[in-house]
Coordinates of C-alpha atoms and ligand atoms in Angstrom, one line a residue:
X20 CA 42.2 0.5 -21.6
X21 CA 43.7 3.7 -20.2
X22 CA 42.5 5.6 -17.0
X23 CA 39.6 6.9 -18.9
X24 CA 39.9 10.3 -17.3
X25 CA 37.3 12.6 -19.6
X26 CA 38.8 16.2 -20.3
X27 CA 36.9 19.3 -20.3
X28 CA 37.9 20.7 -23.1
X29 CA 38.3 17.7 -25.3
X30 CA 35.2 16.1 -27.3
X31 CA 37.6 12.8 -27.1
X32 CA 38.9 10.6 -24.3
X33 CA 42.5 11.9 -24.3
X34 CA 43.6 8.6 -22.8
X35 CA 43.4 7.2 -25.9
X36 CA 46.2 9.4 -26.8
X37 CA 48.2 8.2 -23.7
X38 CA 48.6 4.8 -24.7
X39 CA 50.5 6.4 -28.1
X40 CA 52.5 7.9 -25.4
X41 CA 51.3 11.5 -25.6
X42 CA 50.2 11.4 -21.8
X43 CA 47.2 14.5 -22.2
X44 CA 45.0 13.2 -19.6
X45 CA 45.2 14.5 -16.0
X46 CA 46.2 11.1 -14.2
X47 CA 48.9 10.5 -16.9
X48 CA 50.4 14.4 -17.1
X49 CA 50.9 13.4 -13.7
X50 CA 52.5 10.2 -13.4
X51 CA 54.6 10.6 -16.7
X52 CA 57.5 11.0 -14.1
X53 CA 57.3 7.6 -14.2
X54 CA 59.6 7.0 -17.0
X55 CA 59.7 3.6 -17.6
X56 CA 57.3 0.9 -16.3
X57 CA 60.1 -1.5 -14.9
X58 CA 62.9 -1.3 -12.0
X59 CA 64.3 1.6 -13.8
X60 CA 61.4 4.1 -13.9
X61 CA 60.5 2.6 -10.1
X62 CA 64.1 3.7 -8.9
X63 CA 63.6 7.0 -10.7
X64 CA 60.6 7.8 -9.3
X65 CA 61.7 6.9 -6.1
X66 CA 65.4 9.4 -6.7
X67 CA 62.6 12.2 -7.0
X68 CA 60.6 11.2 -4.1
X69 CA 63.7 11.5 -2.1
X70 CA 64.6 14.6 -3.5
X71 CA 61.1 16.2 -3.2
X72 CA 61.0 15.4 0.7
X73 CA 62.9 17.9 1.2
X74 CA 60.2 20.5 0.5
X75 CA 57.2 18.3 1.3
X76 CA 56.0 15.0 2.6
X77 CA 56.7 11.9 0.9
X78 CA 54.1 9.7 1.6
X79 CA 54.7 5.7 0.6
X80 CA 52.5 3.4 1.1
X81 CA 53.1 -0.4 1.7
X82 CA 50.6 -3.4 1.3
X83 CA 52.0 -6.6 1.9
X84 CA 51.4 -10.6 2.3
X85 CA 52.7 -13.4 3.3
X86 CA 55.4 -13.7 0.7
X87 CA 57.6 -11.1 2.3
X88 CA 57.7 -13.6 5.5
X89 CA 58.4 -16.7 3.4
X90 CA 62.3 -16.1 3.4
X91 CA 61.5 -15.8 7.4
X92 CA 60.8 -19.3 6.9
X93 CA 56.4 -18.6 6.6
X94 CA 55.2 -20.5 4.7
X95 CA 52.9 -18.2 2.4
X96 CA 48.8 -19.6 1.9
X97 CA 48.3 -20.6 -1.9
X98 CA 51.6 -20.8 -3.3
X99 CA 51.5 -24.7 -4.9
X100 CA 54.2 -26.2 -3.8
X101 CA 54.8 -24.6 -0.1
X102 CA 51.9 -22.8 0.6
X103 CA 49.9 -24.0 3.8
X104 CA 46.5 -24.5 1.9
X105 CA 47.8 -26.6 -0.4
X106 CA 50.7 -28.5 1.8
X107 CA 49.5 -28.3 5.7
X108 CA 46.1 -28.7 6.0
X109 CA 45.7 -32.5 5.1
X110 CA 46.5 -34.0 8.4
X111 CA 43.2 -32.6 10.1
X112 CA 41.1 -33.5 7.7
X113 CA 38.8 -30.4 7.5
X114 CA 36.1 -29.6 5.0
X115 CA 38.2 -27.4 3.0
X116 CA 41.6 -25.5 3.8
X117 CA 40.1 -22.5 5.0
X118 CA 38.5 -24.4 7.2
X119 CA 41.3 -23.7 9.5
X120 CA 40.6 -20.0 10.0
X121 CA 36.8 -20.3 10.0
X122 CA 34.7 -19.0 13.3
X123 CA 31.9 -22.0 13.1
X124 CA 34.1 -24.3 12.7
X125 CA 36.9 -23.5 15.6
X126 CA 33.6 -22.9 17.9
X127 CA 32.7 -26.4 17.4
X128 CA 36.4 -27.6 17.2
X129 CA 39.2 -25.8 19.0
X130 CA 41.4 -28.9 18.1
X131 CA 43.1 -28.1 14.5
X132 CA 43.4 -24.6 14.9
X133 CA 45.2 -25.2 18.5
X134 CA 47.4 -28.0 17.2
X135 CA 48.1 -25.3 14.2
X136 CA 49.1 -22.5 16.1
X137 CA 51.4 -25.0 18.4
X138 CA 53.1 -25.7 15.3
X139 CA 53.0 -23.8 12.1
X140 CA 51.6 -20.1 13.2
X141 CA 53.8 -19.1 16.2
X142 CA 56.1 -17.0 15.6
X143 CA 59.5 -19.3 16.8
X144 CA 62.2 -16.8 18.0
X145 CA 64.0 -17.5 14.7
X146 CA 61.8 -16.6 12.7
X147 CA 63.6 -12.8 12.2
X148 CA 62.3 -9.6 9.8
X149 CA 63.2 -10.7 6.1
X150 CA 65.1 -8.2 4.4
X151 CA 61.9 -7.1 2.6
X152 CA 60.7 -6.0 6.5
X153 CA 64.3 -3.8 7.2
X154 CA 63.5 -1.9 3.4
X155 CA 60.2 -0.7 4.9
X156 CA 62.0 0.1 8.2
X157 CA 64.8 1.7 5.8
X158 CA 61.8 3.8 4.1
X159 CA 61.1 5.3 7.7
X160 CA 63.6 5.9 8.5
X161 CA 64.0 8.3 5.8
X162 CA 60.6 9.8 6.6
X163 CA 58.9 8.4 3.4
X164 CA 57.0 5.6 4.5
X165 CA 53.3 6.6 6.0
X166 CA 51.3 3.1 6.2
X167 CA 51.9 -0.4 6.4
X168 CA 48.8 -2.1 5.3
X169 CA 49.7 -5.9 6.1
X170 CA 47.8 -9.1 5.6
X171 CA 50.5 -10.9 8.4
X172 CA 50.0 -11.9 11.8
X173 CA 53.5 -13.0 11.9
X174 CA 54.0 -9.3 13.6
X175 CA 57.5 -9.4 12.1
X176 CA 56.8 -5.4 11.1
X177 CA 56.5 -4.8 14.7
X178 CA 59.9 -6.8 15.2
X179 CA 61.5 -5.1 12.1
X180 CA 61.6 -2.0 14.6
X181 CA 58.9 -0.1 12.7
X182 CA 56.6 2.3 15.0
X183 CA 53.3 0.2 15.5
X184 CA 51.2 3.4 14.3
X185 CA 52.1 3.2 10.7
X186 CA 51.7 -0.4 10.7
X187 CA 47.7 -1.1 10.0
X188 CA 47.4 -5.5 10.8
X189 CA 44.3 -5.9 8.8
X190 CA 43.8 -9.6 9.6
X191 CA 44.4 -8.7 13.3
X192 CA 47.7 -9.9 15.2
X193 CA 48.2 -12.8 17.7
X194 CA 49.5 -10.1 20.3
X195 CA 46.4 -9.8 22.2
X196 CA 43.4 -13.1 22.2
X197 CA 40.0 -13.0 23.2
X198 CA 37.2 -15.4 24.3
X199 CA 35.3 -16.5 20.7
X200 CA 32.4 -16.3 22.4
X201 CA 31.8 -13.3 24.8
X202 CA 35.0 -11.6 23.3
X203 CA 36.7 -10.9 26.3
X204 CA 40.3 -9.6 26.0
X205 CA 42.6 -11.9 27.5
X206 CA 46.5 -12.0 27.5
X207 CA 47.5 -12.7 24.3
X208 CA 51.0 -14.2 25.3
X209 CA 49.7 -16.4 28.2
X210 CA 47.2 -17.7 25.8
X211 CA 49.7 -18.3 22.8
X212 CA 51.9 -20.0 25.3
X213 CA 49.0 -22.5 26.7
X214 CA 47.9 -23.3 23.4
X215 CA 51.8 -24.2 22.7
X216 CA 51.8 -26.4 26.1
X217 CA 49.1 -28.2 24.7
X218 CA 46.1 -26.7 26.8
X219 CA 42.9 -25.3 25.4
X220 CA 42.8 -21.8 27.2
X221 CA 38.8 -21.0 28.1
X222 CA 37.8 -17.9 29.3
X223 CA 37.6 -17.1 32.8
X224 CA 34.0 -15.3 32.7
X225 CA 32.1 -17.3 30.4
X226 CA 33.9 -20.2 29.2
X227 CA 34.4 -19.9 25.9
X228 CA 37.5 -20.9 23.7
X229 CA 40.0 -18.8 23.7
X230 CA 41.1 -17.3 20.3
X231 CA 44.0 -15.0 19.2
X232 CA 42.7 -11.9 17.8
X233 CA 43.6 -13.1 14.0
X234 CA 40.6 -12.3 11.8
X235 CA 38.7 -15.6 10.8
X236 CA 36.2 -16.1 8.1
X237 CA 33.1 -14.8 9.1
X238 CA 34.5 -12.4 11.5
X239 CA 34.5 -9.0 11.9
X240 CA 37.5 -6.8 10.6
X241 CA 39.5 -5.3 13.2
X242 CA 38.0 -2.4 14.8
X243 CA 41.4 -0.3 13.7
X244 CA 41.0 -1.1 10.2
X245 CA 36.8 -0.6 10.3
X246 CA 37.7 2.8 11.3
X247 CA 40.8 3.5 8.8
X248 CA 37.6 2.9 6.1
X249 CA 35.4 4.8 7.6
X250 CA 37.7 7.3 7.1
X251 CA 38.4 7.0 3.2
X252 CA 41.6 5.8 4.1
X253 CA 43.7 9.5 3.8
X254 CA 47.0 7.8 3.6
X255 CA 45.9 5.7 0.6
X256 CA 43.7 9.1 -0.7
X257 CA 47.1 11.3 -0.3
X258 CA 49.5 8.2 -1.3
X259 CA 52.8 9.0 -3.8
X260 CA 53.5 5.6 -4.2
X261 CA 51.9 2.3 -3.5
X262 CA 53.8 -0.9 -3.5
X263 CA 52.2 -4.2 -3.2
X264 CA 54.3 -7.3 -2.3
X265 CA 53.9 -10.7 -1.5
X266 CA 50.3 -11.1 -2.0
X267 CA 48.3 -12.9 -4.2
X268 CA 45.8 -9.6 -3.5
X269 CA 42.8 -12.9 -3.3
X270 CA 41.2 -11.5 -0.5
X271 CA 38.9 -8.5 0.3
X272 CA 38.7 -5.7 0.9
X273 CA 42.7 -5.6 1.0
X274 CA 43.1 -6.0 -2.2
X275 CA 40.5 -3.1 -2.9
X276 CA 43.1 -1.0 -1.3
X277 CA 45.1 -1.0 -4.5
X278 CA 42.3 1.1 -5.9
X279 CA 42.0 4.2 -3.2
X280 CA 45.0 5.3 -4.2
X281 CA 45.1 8.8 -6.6
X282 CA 45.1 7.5 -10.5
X283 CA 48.4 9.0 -11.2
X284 CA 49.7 7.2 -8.2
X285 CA 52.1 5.0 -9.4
X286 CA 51.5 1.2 -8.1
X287 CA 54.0 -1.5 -8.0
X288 CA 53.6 -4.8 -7.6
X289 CA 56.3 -7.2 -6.6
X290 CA 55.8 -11.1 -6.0
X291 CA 57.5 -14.0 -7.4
X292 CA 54.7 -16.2 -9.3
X293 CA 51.8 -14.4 -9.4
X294 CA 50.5 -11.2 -11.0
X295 CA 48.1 -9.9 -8.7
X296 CA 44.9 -11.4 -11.2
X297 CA 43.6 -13.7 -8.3
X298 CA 42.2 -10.8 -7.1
X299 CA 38.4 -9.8 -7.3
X300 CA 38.4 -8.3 -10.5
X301 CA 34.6 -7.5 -10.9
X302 CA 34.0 -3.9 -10.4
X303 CA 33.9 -1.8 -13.1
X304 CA 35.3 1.5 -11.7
X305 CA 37.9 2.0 -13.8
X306 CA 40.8 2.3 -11.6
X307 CA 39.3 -0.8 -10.3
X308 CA 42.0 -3.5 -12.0
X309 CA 45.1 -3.5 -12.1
X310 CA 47.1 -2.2 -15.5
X311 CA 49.9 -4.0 -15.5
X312 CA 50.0 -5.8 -19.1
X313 CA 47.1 -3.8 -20.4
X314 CA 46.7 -1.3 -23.2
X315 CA 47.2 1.9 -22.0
X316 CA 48.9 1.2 -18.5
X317 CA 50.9 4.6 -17.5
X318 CA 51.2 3.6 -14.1
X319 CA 51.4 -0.1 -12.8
X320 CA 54.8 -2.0 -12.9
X321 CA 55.1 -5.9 -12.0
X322 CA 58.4 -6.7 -10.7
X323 CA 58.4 -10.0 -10.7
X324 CA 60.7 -12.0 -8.7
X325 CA 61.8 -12.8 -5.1
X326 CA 60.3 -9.6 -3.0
X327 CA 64.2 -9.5 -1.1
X328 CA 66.1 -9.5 -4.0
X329 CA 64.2 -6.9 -5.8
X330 CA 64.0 -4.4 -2.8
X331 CA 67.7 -4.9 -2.6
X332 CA 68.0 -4.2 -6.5
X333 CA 65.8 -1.0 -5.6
X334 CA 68.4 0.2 -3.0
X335 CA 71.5 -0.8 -5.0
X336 CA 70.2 1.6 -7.8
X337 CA 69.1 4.6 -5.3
X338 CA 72.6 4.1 -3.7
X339 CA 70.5 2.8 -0.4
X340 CA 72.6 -0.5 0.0
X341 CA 75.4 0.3 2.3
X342 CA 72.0 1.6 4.7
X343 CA 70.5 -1.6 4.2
X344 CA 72.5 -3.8 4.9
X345 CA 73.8 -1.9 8.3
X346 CA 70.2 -2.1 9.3
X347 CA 70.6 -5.8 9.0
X348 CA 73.8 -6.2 10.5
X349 CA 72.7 -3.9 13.5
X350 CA 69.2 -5.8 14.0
X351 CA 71.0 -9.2 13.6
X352 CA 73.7 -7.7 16.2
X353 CA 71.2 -7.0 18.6
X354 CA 69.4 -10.4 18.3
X355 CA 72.6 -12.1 19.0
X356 CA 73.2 -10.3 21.6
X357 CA 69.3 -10.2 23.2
X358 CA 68.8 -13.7 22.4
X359 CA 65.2 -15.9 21.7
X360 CA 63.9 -13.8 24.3
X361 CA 64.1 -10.6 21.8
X362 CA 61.5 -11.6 20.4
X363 CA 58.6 -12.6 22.8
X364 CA 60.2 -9.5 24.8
X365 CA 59.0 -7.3 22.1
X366 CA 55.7 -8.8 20.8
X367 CA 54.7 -9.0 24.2
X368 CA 56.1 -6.3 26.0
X369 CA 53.3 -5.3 28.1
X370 CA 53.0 -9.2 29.6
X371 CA 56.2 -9.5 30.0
X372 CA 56.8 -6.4 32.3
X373 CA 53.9 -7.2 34.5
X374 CA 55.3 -10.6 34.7
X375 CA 58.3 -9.6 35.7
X376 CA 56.4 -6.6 38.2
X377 CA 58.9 -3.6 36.5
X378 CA 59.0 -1.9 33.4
X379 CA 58.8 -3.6 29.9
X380 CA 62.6 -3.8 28.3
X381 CA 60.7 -2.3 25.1
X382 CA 58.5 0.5 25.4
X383 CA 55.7 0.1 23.4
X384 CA 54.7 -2.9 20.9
X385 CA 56.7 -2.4 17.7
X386 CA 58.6 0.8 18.8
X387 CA 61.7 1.0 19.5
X388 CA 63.6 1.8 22.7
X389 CA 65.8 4.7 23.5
X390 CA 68.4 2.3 24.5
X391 CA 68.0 0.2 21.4
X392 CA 68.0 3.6 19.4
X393 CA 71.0 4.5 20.7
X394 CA 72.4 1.2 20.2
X395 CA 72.0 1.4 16.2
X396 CA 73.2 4.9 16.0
X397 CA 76.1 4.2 17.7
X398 CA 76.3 0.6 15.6
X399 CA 76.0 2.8 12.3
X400 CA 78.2 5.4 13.5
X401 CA 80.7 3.0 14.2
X402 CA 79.6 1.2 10.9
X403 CA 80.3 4.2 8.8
X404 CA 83.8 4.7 10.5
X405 CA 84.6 1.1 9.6
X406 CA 83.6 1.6 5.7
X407 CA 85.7 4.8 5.5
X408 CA 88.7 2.6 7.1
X409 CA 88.3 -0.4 4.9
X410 CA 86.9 0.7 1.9
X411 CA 84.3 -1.9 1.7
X412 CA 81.5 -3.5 4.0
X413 CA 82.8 -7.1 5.9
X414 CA 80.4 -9.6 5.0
X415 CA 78.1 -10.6 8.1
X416 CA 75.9 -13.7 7.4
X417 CA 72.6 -11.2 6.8
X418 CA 74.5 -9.7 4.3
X419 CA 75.1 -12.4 2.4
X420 CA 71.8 -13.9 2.6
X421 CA 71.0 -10.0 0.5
X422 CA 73.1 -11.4 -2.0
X423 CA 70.3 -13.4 -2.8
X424 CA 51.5 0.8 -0.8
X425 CA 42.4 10.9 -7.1
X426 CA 40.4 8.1 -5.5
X427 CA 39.1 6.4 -2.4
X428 CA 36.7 3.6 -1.6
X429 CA 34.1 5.5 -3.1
X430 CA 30.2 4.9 -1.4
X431 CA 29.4 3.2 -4.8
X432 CA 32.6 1.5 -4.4
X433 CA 32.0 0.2 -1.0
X434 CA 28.1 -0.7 -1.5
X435 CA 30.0 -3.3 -4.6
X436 CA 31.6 -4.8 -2.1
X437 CA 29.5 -5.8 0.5
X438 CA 27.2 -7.2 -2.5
X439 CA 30.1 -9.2 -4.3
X440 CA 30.4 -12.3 -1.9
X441 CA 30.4 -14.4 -5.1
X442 CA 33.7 -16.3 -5.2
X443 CA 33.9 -16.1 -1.2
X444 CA 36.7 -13.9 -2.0
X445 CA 35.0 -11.0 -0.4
X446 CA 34.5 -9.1 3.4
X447 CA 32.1 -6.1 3.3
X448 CA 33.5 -3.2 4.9
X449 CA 32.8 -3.7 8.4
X450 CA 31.1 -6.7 8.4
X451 CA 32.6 -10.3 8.5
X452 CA 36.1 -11.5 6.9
X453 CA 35.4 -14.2 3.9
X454 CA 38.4 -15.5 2.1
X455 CA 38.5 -17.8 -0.9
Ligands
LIG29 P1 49.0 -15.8 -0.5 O1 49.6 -17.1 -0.2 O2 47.6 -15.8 -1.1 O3 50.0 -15.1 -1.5 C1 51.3 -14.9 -1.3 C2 52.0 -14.4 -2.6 O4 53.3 -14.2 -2.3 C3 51.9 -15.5 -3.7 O5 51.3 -14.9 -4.9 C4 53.3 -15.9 -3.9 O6 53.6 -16.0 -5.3 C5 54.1 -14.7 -3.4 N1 55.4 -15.0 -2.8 C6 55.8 -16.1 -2.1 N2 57.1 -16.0 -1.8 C7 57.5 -14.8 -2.3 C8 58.8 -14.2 -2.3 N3 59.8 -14.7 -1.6 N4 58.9 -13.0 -2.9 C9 57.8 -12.4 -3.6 N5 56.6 -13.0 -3.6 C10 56.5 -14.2 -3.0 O7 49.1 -14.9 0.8 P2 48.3 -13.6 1.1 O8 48.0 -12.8 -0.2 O9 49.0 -12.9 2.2 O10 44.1 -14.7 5.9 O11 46.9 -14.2 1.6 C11 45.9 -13.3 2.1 C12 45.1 -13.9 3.2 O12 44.6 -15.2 2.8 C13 46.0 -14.2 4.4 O13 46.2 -13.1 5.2 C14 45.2 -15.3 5.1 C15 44.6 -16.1 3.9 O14 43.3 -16.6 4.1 C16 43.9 -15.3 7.1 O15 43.8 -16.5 7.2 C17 43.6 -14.4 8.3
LIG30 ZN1 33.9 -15.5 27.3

């Protein structure tokens, strides 16, 4: 199975003639760049991205899961051995698993969730950006990164240093909470910390439990991503690459974003066990699966492996390492120097200033401060001076933990989707959040 793209002027389906490698149809002419479908052809796509930024926007997009925290010390959801569905959940003794994240359920019973949060789901100040989260700062740096589509609510994008308005949380972020019952907005910090002291925060006009704005089964998507669809999604519609990582792409409508992506837009998918085939694969549209191992795949390349070491294999071949790895050093630098308060200081900027009565340290959530800015310039200036003098990069303990994201969600598209609720793996676009 090709991309099934009919030609005008051809009585045939020239995709047929793409999968004997003579690349006639429109989506394939297009993404023939892509010379091989493994790390080579990935790095050599990329080498021209780079190259045609110069003249025009390079637009990257990113969709990620909880694999690319797991080296942040995350556990992921369904991996068999250390995911949290399969590992954590026993103690509380819930109906199923997902239980956990359900809305009925944590009306009627605050208590596993709250004991969860207290001490699996906050984010501890060591747990620090992986090196898969500095590669997609890295990739912003150099202007060729435009979304973020993440699954996480571990916010460690935000901490990574990468500007909170490319970074799309589609299961919501712990940052701000809200009463589960009126929805109140409440401060997300003061009712993370509570929870972690052991209290079960209520809301001060009606109540209700207090909840951090994570989405839950049966809950509506965030507002912020409702509108992103609403909008076809242009930074998926205009996308030059897509790369997937560290999902197992079970859950909708996430892993529906895959498919509003152009068809000649090459899509790579990196994760360490799985292949991406726990996702919905019901609807038909063609560009609706993923290729990867099928006839007639032009465009979709599974890397499989650990999502750090293969980003780090991608930056070694596109001569990006040296930048890497003084991205690391200066955000490991900084942390040292800032301390466990780094991190609450900059997932919860706003709370913290007004606690304080003067100006947040930060700036805005996820951005990154003049001061801190100048800090890493003057850190990679001084970095660069270093390499010239020495030849070779000192080893500093990030470093040697290296060493080892055309079509859109078409209406027909979208109206399959709120239909298929069939293996509860399903949210309808702007209705309620259902996961597997
Ligand atoms: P999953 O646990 O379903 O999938 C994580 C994937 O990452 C698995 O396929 C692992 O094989 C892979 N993986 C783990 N470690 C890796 C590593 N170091 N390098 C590369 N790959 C690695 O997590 P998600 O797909 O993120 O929703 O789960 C989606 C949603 O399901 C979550 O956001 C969560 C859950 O219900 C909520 O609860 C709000
Ligand atoms: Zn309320």
């Amino acid at each position: 199975m090709g991309c099934a793209t009919s030609h005008p002027l051809l009585p045939f389906n020239p995709c047929c003639l793409c999968s004997l490698g003579l690349n006639l149809c429109c989506s394939c002419v297009n993404s023939h760049n892509l010379k091989s479908l493994d790390l080579n052809g990935v790095t050599q796509f990329m080498e021209k991205l780079e190259q045609k930024k110069e003249r025009k926007d390079v637009r990257i997009v990113v969709m990620v899961g909880a694999g690319i925290s797991v080296s942040a010390g995350v556990p992921d959801f369904r991996s068999m051995t250390t995911g949290i569905y399969q590992n954590k959940m026993d103690k509380y003794s819930l109906p199923t698993p997902q239980h956990m994240f359900d809305i009925d359920y944590f009306i009627s019973d605050q208590g596993p969730f709250y004991d969860f949060v207290k001490t699996e789901l906050y984010p501890k100040s060591s747990t620090l950006p992986t090196v898969f989260h500095h590669f997609m700062n890295l990739l912003q740096e150099k202007k060729m990164l435009s979304r973020i589509y993440t699954q996480n609510i571990d916010m460690l994008e935000r901490l990574a240093g990468i500007p909170q308005e490319i970074i799309c949380e589609v299961h919501g972020t712990l940052s701000t909470s809200s009463c589960a019952n009126c929805k109140k907005q409440c401060d997300g910090f003061t009712t993370m910390r509570r929870i972690r002291k052991g209290e079960k925060p209520t809301c001060e006009k009606c109540g209700g439990p207090q909840k951090p704005d994570i989405v839950f089964f049966g809950e509506k998507m965030p507002r912020k991503v409702q509108e992103q669809m609403k909008l076809d999604m242009p930074d998926l519609k205009k996308c030059d690459l897509l790369i997937v990582a560290g999902t197992s792409l079970a859950v909708q409508p996430f892993a529906s974003f895959i498919d509003a992506v152009p068809r000649s837009t090459p899509r790579i998918f990196i994760n360490r066990d799985s292949d991406g085939s726990g996702r919905n694969g019901e609807y038909d549209d063609p560009g609706g699966q993923h290729l990867w191992g099928k006839c007639g795949n032009y465009r979709d390349v599974l890397l499989r492996g650990d999502c750090d070491k293969v980003v780090t294999n991608i930056c070694r071949d596109l001569g990006w390492l040296a930048e890497l790895q003084s991205k690391i050093k200066t955000f490991a630098d900084l942390h040292k120097k800032k301390g466990s308060t780094n991190v609450e200081e900059k997932l919860f900027p706003t709370q913290m200033g007004e606690r304080r009565g003067s100006k947040t340290a930060w700036g805005a959530i996820g951005s990154t401060s003049s001061k801190e800015r100048l800090d890493a310039r003057r850190s990679n200036a001084s970095e660069k001076v270093r390499r010239k003098s020495s030849g070779k990069l000192k080893k500093s303990e990030s470093e040697r933990s290296m060493n080892r994201n055309g079509g859109s969600i078409s209406p027909s598209h979208r109206r399959k989707l709120s239909k298929s609720n069939s293996n509860s793996s399903l949210t309808s676009v702007g209705s309620a959040a259902v996961h597997p």
